[in-house]
PDB file of C-alpha atoms in Angstrom:
ATOM      1  CA  MET O   1      -9.973 -17.004 -63.733  1.00 92.00           C
ATOM      2  CA  THR O   2      -8.646 -20.423 -62.874  1.00 98.00           C
ATOM      3  CA  THR O   3      -6.501 -22.362 -65.342  1.00 98.00           C
ATOM      4  CA  ALA O   4      -7.283 -25.907 -66.360  1.00 98.00           C
ATOM      5  CA  TYR O   5      -4.581 -28.014 -67.965  1.00 98.00           C
ATOM      6  CA  SER O   6      -5.759 -30.746 -70.262  1.00 98.00           C
ATOM      7  CA  TYR O   7      -3.554 -33.807 -70.398  1.00 97.00           C
ATOM      8  CA  ILE O   8      -4.090 -35.701 -73.596  1.00 95.00           C
ATOM      9  CA  ARG O   9      -2.427 -39.048 -74.120  1.00 93.00           C
ATOM     10  CA  PHE O  10      -2.706 -42.081 -76.288  1.00 88.00           C
ATOM     11  CA  SER O  11      -0.362 -45.042 -76.557  1.00 82.00           C
ATOM     12  CA  THR O  12       0.658 -45.384 -80.170  1.00 81.00           C
ATOM     13  CA  PRO O  13       1.521 -42.903 -82.922  1.00 80.00           C
ATOM     14  CA  ALA O  14      -0.936 -44.738 -85.192  1.00 79.00           C
ATOM     15  CA  GLN O  15      -3.770 -43.422 -83.017  1.00 81.00           C
ATOM     16  CA  LEU O  16      -2.981 -39.934 -84.310  1.00 78.00           C
ATOM     17  CA  LYS O  17      -4.656 -41.028 -87.551  1.00 82.00           C
ATOM     18  CA  GLY O  18      -7.864 -41.735 -85.667  1.00 83.00           C
ATOM     19  CA  ASP O  19     -10.151 -39.561 -83.550  1.00 90.00           C
ATOM     20  CA  SER O  20      -8.432 -39.722 -80.157  1.00 90.00           C
ATOM     21  CA  LEU O  21      -6.766 -36.301 -80.248  1.00 92.00           C
ATOM     22  CA  ARG O  22      -9.837 -34.450 -81.531  1.00 94.00           C
ATOM     23  CA  ARG O  23     -12.148 -36.256 -79.117  1.00 94.00           C
ATOM     24  CA  GLN O  24     -10.022 -35.608 -76.026  1.00 95.00           C
ATOM     25  CA  LEU O  25      -9.478 -31.944 -76.953  1.00 96.00           C
ATOM     26  CA  ALA O  26     -13.173 -31.339 -77.649  1.00 97.00           C
ATOM     27  CA  LYS O  27     -14.209 -32.838 -74.302  1.00 97.00           C
ATOM     28  CA  ALA O  28     -11.630 -30.739 -72.424  1.00 98.00           C
ATOM     29  CA  GLU O  29     -12.716 -27.575 -74.230  1.00 98.00           C
ATOM     30  CA  ARG O  30     -16.389 -28.219 -73.430  1.00 98.00           C
ATOM     31  CA  PHE O  31     -15.584 -28.888 -69.772  1.00 98.00           C
ATOM     32  CA  ALA O  32     -13.509 -25.711 -69.459  1.00 98.00           C
ATOM     33  CA  VAL O  33     -16.274 -23.575 -70.972  1.00 98.00           C
ATOM     34  CA  ASP O  34     -18.931 -25.189 -68.761  1.00 98.00           C
ATOM     35  CA  HIS O  35     -16.854 -24.536 -65.619  1.00 98.00           C
ATOM     36  CA  GLY O  36     -15.526 -21.072 -66.503  1.00 98.00           C
ATOM     37  CA  LEU O  37     -11.904 -22.213 -66.744  1.00 98.00           C
ATOM     38  CA  ILE O  38      -9.076 -20.966 -68.951  1.00 98.00           C
ATOM     39  CA  LEU O  39      -7.815 -24.013 -70.856  1.00 98.00           C
ATOM     40  CA  ASP O  40      -4.152 -24.805 -71.486  1.00 98.00           C
ATOM     41  CA  THR O  41      -3.879 -27.562 -74.102  1.00 97.00           C
ATOM     42  CA  SER O  42      -0.090 -27.738 -74.313  1.00 96.00           C
ATOM     43  CA  HIS O  43       0.338 -31.040 -72.428  1.00 97.00           C
ATOM     44  CA  CYS O  44      -0.037 -33.864 -74.947  1.00 95.00           C
ATOM     45  CA  ASP O  45       1.727 -37.209 -75.020  1.00 94.00           C
ATOM     46  CA  LEU O  46       0.851 -38.464 -78.468  1.00 91.00           C
ATOM     47  CA  GLY O  47       2.056 -42.032 -78.813  1.00 86.00           C
ATOM     48  CA  ARG O  48       3.348 -42.551 -75.271  1.00 89.00           C
ATOM     49  CA  SER O  49       2.257 -45.472 -73.146  1.00 86.00           C
ATOM     50  CA  ALA O  50       1.190 -44.941 -69.534  1.00 88.00           C
ATOM     51  CA  PHE O  51       1.685 -48.621 -68.629  1.00 89.00           C
ATOM     52  CA  THR O  52       5.375 -48.559 -67.703  1.00 88.00           C
ATOM     53  CA  GLY O  53       5.447 -45.117 -66.106  1.00 88.00           C
ATOM     54  CA  GLN O  54       7.759 -43.716 -68.792  1.00 88.00           C
ATOM     55  CA  HIS O  55       5.329 -40.846 -69.316  1.00 91.00           C
ATOM     56  CA  ARG O  56       6.281 -39.618 -65.823  1.00 91.00           C
ATOM     57  CA  THR O  57       9.941 -39.211 -66.767  1.00 93.00           C
ATOM     58  CA  LYS O  58       9.720 -38.199 -70.434  1.00 93.00           C
ATOM     59  CA  GLY O  59       7.293 -36.074 -72.378  1.00 94.00           C
ATOM     60  CA  ALA O  60       4.416 -33.795 -71.542  1.00 97.00           C
ATOM     61  CA  LEU O  61       3.324 -35.347 -68.245  1.00 97.00           C
ATOM     62  CA  ALA O  62       6.923 -35.285 -66.994  1.00 97.00           C
ATOM     63  CA  ASN O  63       7.100 -31.575 -67.888  1.00 97.00           C
ATOM     64  CA  PHE O  64       3.760 -30.891 -66.218  1.00 98.00           C
ATOM     65  CA  LEU O  65       4.840 -32.682 -63.024  1.00 98.00           C
ATOM     66  CA  ALA O  66       8.107 -30.721 -62.993  1.00 98.00           C
ATOM     67  CA  MET O  67       6.099 -27.500 -63.246  1.00 98.00           C
ATOM     68  CA  VAL O  68       3.846 -28.638 -60.381  1.00 98.00           C
ATOM     69  CA  ARG O  69       6.876 -29.476 -58.209  1.00 98.00           C
ATOM     70  CA  ALA O  70       8.505 -26.124 -59.032  1.00 98.00           C
ATOM     71  CA  GLY O  71       5.339 -24.251 -58.059  1.00 97.00           C
ATOM     72  CA  GLU O  72       4.802 -23.019 -61.625  1.00 98.00           C
ATOM     73  CA  ILE O  73       1.297 -24.516 -61.670  1.00 98.00           C
ATOM     74  CA  ALA O  74      -0.897 -22.609 -59.247  1.00 97.00           C
ATOM     75  CA  ARG O  75      -2.715 -24.371 -56.449  1.00 97.00           C
ATOM     76  CA  ASN O  76      -6.434 -24.582 -57.237  1.00 97.00           C
ATOM     77  CA  SER O  77      -5.657 -25.229 -60.912  1.00 98.00           C
ATOM     78  CA  TRP O  78      -7.362 -28.134 -62.624  1.00 98.00           C
ATOM     79  CA  LEU O  79      -5.998 -31.117 -64.501  1.00 98.00           C
ATOM     80  CA  ILE O  80      -8.497 -32.465 -67.012  1.00 98.00           C
ATOM     81  CA  VAL O  81      -8.256 -35.979 -68.438  1.00 97.00           C
ATOM     82  CA  GLU O  82     -10.737 -37.783 -70.621  1.00 96.00           C
ATOM     83  CA  ASN O  83     -10.445 -40.800 -68.340  1.00 94.00           C
ATOM     84  CA  ILE O  84      -8.205 -41.720 -65.416  1.00 93.00           C
ATOM     85  CA  ASP O  85      -6.455 -44.233 -67.690  1.00 91.00           C
ATOM     86  CA  ARG O  86      -5.074 -41.298 -69.712  1.00 90.00           C
ATOM     87  CA  LEU O  87      -3.158 -40.284 -66.575  1.00 94.00           C
ATOM     88  CA  SER O  88      -1.816 -43.735 -65.710  1.00 93.00           C
ATOM     89  CA  ARG O  89      -2.076 -47.397 -66.561  1.00 92.00           C
ATOM     90  CA  GLU O  90       0.643 -48.378 -64.111  1.00 94.00           C
ATOM     91  CA  ASN O  91      -0.011 -50.802 -61.293  1.00 93.00           C
ATOM     92  CA  THR O  92      -2.554 -49.412 -58.874  1.00 95.00           C
ATOM     93  CA  TRP O  93      -0.035 -48.543 -56.143  1.00 95.00           C
ATOM     94  CA  ASP O  94       2.191 -46.482 -58.451  1.00 95.00           C
ATOM     95  CA  ALA O  95      -0.760 -44.864 -60.216  1.00 95.00           C
ATOM     96  CA  LEU O  96      -2.236 -43.882 -56.872  1.00 95.00           C
ATOM     97  CA  GLY O  97       1.081 -42.286 -55.889  1.00 96.00           C
ATOM     98  CA  LEU O  98       1.029 -40.158 -59.038  1.00 97.00           C
ATOM     99  CA  PHE O  99      -2.565 -39.183 -58.464  1.00 96.00           C
ATOM    100  CA  ARG O 100      -1.880 -38.346 -54.821  1.00 96.00           C
ATOM    101  CA  GLU O 101       1.093 -36.142 -55.740  1.00 97.00           C
ATOM    102  CA  ILE O 102      -1.102 -34.089 -58.051  1.00 98.00           C
ATOM    103  CA  ILE O 103      -3.944 -33.782 -55.545  1.00 98.00           C
ATOM    104  CA  GLU O 104      -1.630 -32.905 -52.638  1.00 98.00           C
ATOM    105  CA  ALA O 105      -0.110 -30.137 -54.774  1.00 98.00           C
ATOM    106  CA  GLY O 106      -3.528 -28.471 -54.544  1.00 98.00           C
ATOM    107  CA  LEU O 107      -4.870 -29.386 -57.969  1.00 98.00           C
ATOM    108  CA  THR O 108      -8.313 -30.685 -58.820  1.00 98.00           C
ATOM    109  CA  VAL O 109      -8.459 -33.612 -61.236  1.00 98.00           C
ATOM    110  CA  ALA O 110     -11.467 -34.020 -63.512  1.00 98.00           C
ATOM    111  CA  SER O 111     -12.120 -37.336 -65.238  1.00 97.00           C
ATOM    112  CA  LEU O 112     -14.587 -36.507 -67.976  1.00 97.00           C
ATOM    113  CA  ILE O 113     -15.795 -39.939 -69.023  1.00 95.00           C
ATOM    114  CA  ASP O 114     -17.303 -40.669 -65.611  1.00 94.00           C
ATOM    115  CA  ASP O 115     -17.910 -37.074 -64.447  1.00 95.00           C
ATOM    116  CA  MET O 116     -15.640 -37.521 -61.421  1.00 96.00           C
ATOM    117  CA  ILE O 117     -13.996 -34.496 -59.850  1.00 97.00           C
ATOM    118  CA  TYR O 118     -11.281 -35.214 -57.324  1.00 97.00           C
ATOM    119  CA  ASP O 119      -9.705 -32.766 -54.914  1.00 98.00           C
ATOM    120  CA  LEU O 120      -8.165 -33.140 -51.486  1.00 97.00           C
ATOM    121  CA  ALA O 121     -11.264 -32.077 -49.559  1.00 97.00           C
ATOM    122  CA  SER O 122     -13.616 -34.404 -51.430  1.00 96.00           C
ATOM    123  CA  LEU O 123     -11.254 -37.369 -51.102  1.00 96.00           C
ATOM    124  CA  ARG O 124     -10.906 -36.757 -47.363  1.00 96.00           C
ATOM    125  CA  ASN O 125     -14.623 -36.157 -46.760  1.00 97.00           C
ATOM    126  CA  ARG O 126     -16.044 -38.772 -49.108  1.00 96.00           C
ATOM    127  CA  PRO O 127     -14.024 -41.969 -48.692  1.00 92.00           C
ATOM    128  CA  GLU O 128     -16.225 -43.782 -51.207  1.00 95.00           C
ATOM    129  CA  MET O 129     -14.485 -41.693 -53.873  1.00 95.00           C
ATOM    130  CA  MET O 130     -11.267 -43.578 -53.056  1.00 92.00           C
ATOM    131  CA  VAL O 131     -13.034 -46.845 -53.830  1.00 93.00           C
ATOM    132  CA  THR O 132     -14.125 -45.469 -57.212  1.00 93.00           C
ATOM    133  CA  LEU O 133     -10.634 -44.134 -57.915  1.00 93.00           C
ATOM    134  CA  ASN O 134      -8.924 -47.391 -56.927  1.00 89.00           C
ATOM    135  CA  ALA O 135     -11.327 -49.368 -59.113  1.00 91.00           C
ATOM    136  CA  ALA O 136     -10.631 -47.090 -62.113  1.00 89.00           C
ATOM    137  CA  LEU O 137      -6.855 -47.278 -61.627  1.00 86.00           C
ATOM    138  CA  THR O 138      -6.960 -51.062 -61.205  1.00 89.00           C
ATOM    139  CA  LYS O 139      -9.128 -51.490 -64.298  1.00 87.00           C
ATOM    140  CA  ALA O 140      -6.767 -49.332 -66.367  1.00 83.00           C
ATOM    141  CA  HIS O 141      -3.752 -51.400 -65.341  1.00 64.00           C
ATOM    142  CA  ARG O 142      -5.515 -54.733 -65.774  1.00 78.00           C
ATOM    143  CA  GLU O 143      -6.647 -53.858 -69.313  1.00 78.00           C
ATOM    144  CA  SER O 144      -3.112 -52.932 -70.333  1.00 59.00           C
ATOM    145  CA  ALA O 145      -1.589 -55.973 -68.644  1.00 61.00           C
ATOM    146  CA  ASP O 146      -4.084 -58.280 -70.383  1.00 55.00           C
ATOM    147  CA  LYS O 147      -3.338 -56.658 -73.742  1.00 68.00           C
ATOM    148  CA  ALA O 148       0.414 -57.066 -73.187  1.00 54.00           C
ATOM    149  CA  ASP O 149      -0.085 -60.754 -72.306  1.00 50.00           C
ATOM    150  CA  ARG O 150      -2.132 -61.347 -75.460  1.00 59.00           C
ATOM    151  CA  LEU O 151       0.492 -59.657 -77.637  1.00 57.00           C
ATOM    152  CA  GLN O 152       3.236 -61.778 -76.105  1.00 63.00           C
ATOM    153  CA  GLU O 153       1.246 -64.910 -76.948  1.00 62.00           C
ATOM    154  CA  VAL O 154       0.757 -63.778 -80.551  1.00 53.00           C
ATOM    155  CA  TRP O 155       4.463 -63.059 -81.008  1.00 60.00           C
ATOM    156  CA  ALA O 156       5.423 -66.366 -79.394  1.00 58.00           C
ATOM    157  CA  GLU O 157       3.156 -68.172 -81.889  1.00 68.00           C
ATOM    158  CA  LYS O 158       4.670 -66.242 -84.791  1.00 67.00           C
ATOM    159  CA  ARG O 159       8.214 -67.071 -83.657  1.00 67.00           C
ATOM    160  CA  ALA O 160       7.282 -70.741 -83.243  1.00 70.00           C
ATOM    161  CA  GLY O 161       5.810 -70.772 -86.728  1.00 70.00           C
ATOM    162  CA  ILE O 162       8.904 -69.215 -88.245  1.00 73.00           C
ATOM    163  CA  GLU O 163      11.241 -71.542 -86.344  1.00 73.00           C
ATOM    164  CA  GLY O 164       9.123 -74.504 -87.492  1.00 68.00           C
ATOM    165  CA  GLY O 165       9.621 -73.521 -91.105  1.00 68.00           C
ATOM    166  CA  GLY O 166       6.132 -72.135 -91.625  1.00 62.00           C
ATOM    167  CA  ARG O 167       4.921 -68.596 -92.118  1.00 57.00           C
ATOM    168  CA  ARG O 168       2.356 -66.947 -89.985  1.00 52.00           C
TER     169      ARG O 168
END
């Protein structure tokens, strides 16, 4: 049987108190059963942002990529993510490079939220899939960039309030 590796990620440790871990695991488990795959759930970045790319160099995704590069993950294995934004929220160019590395290593990537399954053959034979992928990667980055901008504005207001003698 073929192995599927779920990659579960969320950005802040506080999200561990919510439903993100259970939800992502349950979706991966359902997908693996439906597709006759053996599921490996050992790759979790709980409280690690995907916006800066740090998850590529530290943590579970970094370990998974090292295993892919070393040939320890078999070609024709699957990587399951709840949504493409779990894999990366970096700028589109860098996110696409990560995605391409995984696909060119012979893996199939399943994005569960939109029922997209990406592999090298489908991306070569169905170029419209690249449009969908680029749109998803761009959206993921834009959402994180907008959130970062809003947080900077809030903190700037708080600092201005404190410097002005007020409390905010």
